[in-house]
PDB file of N, CA and C in Angstrom:
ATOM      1  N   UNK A   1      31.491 -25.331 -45.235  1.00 90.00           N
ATOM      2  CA  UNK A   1      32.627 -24.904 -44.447  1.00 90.00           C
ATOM      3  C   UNK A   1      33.821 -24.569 -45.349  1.00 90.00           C
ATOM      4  N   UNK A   2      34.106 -25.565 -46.417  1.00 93.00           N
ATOM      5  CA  UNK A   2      34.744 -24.917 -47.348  1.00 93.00           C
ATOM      6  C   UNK A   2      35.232 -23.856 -48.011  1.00 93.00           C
ATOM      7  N   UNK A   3      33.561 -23.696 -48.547  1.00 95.00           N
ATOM      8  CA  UNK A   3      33.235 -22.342 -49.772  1.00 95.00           C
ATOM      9  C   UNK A   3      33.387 -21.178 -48.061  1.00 95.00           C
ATOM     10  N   UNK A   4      33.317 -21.299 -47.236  1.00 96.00           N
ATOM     11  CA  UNK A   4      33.543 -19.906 -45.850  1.00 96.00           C
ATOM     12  C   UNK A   4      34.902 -19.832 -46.431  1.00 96.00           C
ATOM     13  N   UNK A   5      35.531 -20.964 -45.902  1.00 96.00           N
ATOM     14  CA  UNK A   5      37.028 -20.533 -46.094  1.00 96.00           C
ATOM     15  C   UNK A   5      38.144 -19.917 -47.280  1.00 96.00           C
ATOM     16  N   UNK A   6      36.766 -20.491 -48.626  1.00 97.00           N
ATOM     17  CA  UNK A   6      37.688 -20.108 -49.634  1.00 97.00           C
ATOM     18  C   UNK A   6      37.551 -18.720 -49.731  1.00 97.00           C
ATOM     19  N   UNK A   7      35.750 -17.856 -49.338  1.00 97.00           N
ATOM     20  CA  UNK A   7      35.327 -16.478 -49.734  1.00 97.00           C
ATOM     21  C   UNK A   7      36.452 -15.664 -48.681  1.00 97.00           C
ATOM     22  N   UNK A   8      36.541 -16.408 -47.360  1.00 97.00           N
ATOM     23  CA  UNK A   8      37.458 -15.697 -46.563  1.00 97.00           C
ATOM     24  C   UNK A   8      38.507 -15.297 -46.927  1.00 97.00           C
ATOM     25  N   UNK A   9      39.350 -16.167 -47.712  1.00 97.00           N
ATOM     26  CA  UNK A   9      40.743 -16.330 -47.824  1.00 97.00           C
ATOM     27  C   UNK A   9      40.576 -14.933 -49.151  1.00 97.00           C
ATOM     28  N   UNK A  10      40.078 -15.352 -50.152  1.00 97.00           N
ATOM     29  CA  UNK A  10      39.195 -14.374 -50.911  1.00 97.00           C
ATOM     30  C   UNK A  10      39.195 -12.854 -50.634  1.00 97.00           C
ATOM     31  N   UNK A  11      38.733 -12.393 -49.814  1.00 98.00           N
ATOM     32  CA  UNK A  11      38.605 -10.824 -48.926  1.00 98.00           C
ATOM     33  C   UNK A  11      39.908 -10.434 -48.248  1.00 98.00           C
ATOM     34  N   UNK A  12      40.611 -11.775 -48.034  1.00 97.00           N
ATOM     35  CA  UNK A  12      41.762 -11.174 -47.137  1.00 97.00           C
ATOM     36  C   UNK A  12      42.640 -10.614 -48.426  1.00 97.00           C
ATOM     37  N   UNK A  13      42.905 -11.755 -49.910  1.00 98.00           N
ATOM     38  CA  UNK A  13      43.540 -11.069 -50.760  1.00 98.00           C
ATOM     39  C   UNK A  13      43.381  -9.796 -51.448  1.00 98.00           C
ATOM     40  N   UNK A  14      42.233  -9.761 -51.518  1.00 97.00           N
ATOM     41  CA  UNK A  14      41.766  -8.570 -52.159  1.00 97.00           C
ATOM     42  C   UNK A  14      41.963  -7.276 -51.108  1.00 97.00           C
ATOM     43  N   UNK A  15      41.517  -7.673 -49.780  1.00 97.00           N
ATOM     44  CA  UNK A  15      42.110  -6.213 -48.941  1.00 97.00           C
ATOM     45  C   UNK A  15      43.712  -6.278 -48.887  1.00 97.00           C
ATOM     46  N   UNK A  16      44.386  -7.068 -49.089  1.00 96.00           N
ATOM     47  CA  UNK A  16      45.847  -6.658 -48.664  1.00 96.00           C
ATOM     48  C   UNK A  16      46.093  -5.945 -49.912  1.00 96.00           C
ATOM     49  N   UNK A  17      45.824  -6.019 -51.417  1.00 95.00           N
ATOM     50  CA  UNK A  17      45.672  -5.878 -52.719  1.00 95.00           C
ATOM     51  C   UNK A  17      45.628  -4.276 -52.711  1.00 95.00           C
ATOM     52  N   UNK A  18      44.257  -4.046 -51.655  1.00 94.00           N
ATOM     53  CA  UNK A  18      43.938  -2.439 -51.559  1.00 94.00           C
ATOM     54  C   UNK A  18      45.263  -2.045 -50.610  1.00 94.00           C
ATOM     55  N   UNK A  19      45.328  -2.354 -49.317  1.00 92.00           N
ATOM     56  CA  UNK A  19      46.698  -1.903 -49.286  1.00 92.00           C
ATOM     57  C   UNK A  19      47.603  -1.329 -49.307  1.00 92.00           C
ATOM     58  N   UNK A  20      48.085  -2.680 -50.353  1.00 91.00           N
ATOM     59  CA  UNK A  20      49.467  -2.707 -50.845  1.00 91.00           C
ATOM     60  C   UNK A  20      49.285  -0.856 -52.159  1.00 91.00           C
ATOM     61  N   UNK A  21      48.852  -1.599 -52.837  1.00 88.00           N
ATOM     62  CA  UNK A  21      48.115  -0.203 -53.609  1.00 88.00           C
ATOM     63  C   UNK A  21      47.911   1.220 -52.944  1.00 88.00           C
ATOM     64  N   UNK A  22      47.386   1.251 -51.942  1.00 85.00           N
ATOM     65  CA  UNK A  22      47.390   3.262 -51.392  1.00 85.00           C
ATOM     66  C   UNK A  22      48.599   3.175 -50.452  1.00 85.00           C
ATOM     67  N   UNK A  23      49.521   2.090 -49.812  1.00 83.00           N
ATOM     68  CA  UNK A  23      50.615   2.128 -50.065  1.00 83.00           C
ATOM     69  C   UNK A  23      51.763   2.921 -50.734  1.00 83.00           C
ATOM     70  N   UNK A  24      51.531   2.054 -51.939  1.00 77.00           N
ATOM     71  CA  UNK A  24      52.402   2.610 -53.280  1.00 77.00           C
ATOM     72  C   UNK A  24      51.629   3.955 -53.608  1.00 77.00           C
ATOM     73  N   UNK A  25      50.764   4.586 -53.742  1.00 71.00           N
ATOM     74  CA  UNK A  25      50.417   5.611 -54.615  1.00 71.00           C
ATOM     75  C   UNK A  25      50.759   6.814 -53.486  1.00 71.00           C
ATOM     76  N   UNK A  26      50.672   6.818 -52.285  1.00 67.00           N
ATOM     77  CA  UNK A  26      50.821   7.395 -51.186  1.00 67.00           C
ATOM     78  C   UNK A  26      52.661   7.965 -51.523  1.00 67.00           C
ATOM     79  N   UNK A  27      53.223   6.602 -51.499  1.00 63.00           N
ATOM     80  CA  UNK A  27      54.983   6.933 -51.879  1.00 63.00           C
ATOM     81  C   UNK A  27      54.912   7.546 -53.313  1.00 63.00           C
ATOM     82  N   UNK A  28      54.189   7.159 -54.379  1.00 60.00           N
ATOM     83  CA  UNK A  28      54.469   7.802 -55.358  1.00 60.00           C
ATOM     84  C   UNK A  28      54.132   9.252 -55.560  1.00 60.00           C
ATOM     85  N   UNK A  29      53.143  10.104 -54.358  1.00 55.00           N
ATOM     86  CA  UNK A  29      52.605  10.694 -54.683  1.00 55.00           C
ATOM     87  C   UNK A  29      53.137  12.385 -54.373  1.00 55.00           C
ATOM     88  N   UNK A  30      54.591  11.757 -53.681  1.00 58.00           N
ATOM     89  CA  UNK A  30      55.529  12.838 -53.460  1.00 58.00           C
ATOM     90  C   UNK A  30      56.264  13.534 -54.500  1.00 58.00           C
ATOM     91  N   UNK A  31      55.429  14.869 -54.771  1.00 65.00           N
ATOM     92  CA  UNK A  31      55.874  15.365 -56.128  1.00 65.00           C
ATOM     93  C   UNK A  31      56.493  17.227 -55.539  1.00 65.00           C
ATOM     94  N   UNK A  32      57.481  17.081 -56.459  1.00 65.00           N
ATOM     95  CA  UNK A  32      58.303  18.157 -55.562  1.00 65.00           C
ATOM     96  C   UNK A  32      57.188  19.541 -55.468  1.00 65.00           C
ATOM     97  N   UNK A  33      57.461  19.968 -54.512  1.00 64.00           N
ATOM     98  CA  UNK A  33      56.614  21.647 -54.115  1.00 64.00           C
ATOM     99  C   UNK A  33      57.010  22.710 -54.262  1.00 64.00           C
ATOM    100  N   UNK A  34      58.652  23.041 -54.846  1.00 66.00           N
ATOM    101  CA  UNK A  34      59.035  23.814 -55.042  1.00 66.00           C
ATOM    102  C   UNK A  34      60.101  24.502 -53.559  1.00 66.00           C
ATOM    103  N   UNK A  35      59.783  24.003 -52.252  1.00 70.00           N
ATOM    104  CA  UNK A  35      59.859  24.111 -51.049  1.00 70.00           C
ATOM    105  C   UNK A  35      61.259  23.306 -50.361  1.00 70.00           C
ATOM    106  N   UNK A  36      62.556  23.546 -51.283  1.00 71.00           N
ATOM    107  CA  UNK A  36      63.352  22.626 -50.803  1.00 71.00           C
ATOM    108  C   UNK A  36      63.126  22.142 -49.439  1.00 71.00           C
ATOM    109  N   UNK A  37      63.044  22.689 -48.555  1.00 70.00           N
ATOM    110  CA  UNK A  37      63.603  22.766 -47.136  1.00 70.00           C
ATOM    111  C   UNK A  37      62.525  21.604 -46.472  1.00 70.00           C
ATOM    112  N   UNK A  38      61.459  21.656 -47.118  1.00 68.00           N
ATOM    113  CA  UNK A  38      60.462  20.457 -46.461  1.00 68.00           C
ATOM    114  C   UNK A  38      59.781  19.362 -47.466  1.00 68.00           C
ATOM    115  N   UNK A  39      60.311  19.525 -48.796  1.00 66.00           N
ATOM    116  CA  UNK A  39      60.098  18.925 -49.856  1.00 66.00           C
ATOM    117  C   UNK A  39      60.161  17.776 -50.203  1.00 66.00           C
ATOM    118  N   UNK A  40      62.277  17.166 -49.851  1.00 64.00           N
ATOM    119  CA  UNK A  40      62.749  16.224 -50.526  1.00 64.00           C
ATOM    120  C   UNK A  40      62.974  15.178 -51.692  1.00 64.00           C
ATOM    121  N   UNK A  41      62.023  15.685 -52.290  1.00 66.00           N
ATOM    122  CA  UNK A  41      62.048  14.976 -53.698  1.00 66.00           C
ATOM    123  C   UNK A  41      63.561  15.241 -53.807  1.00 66.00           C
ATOM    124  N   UNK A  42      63.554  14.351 -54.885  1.00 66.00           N
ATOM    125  CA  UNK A  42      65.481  14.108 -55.920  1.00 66.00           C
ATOM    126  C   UNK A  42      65.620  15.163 -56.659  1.00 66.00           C
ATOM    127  N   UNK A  43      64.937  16.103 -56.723  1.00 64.00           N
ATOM    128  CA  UNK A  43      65.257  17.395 -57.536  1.00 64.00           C
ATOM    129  C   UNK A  43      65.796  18.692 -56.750  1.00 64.00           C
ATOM    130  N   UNK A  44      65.140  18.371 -55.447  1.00 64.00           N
ATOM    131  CA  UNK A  44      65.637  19.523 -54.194  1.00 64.00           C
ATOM    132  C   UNK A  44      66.790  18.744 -53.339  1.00 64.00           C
ATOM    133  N   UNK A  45      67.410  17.916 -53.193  1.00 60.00           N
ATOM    134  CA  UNK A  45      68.509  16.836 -52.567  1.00 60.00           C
ATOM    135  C   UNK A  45      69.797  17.333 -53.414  1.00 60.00           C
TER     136      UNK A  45
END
């Protein structure tokens, strides 16, 4: 009953891990288009 709870606890970190991760790469992945008007990157602002 243990070793359930520890593999559980286990999967939950590792999926929040994934995530958190396409998360962040998702926000990072806004790279300007050249397209002020629907763009927003800090280079068209």
């Amino acid at each position: 009953m243990i070793a359930d709870i520890v593999v559980i606890s286990i999967l939950v970190c590792v999926c929040a891990l994934a995530v958190y991760s396409m998360r962040k790469s998702r926000k990072r992945s806004s790279k300007c288009t050249g397209n002020c008007a629907s763009c927003g990157c800090s280079h068209c602002k």
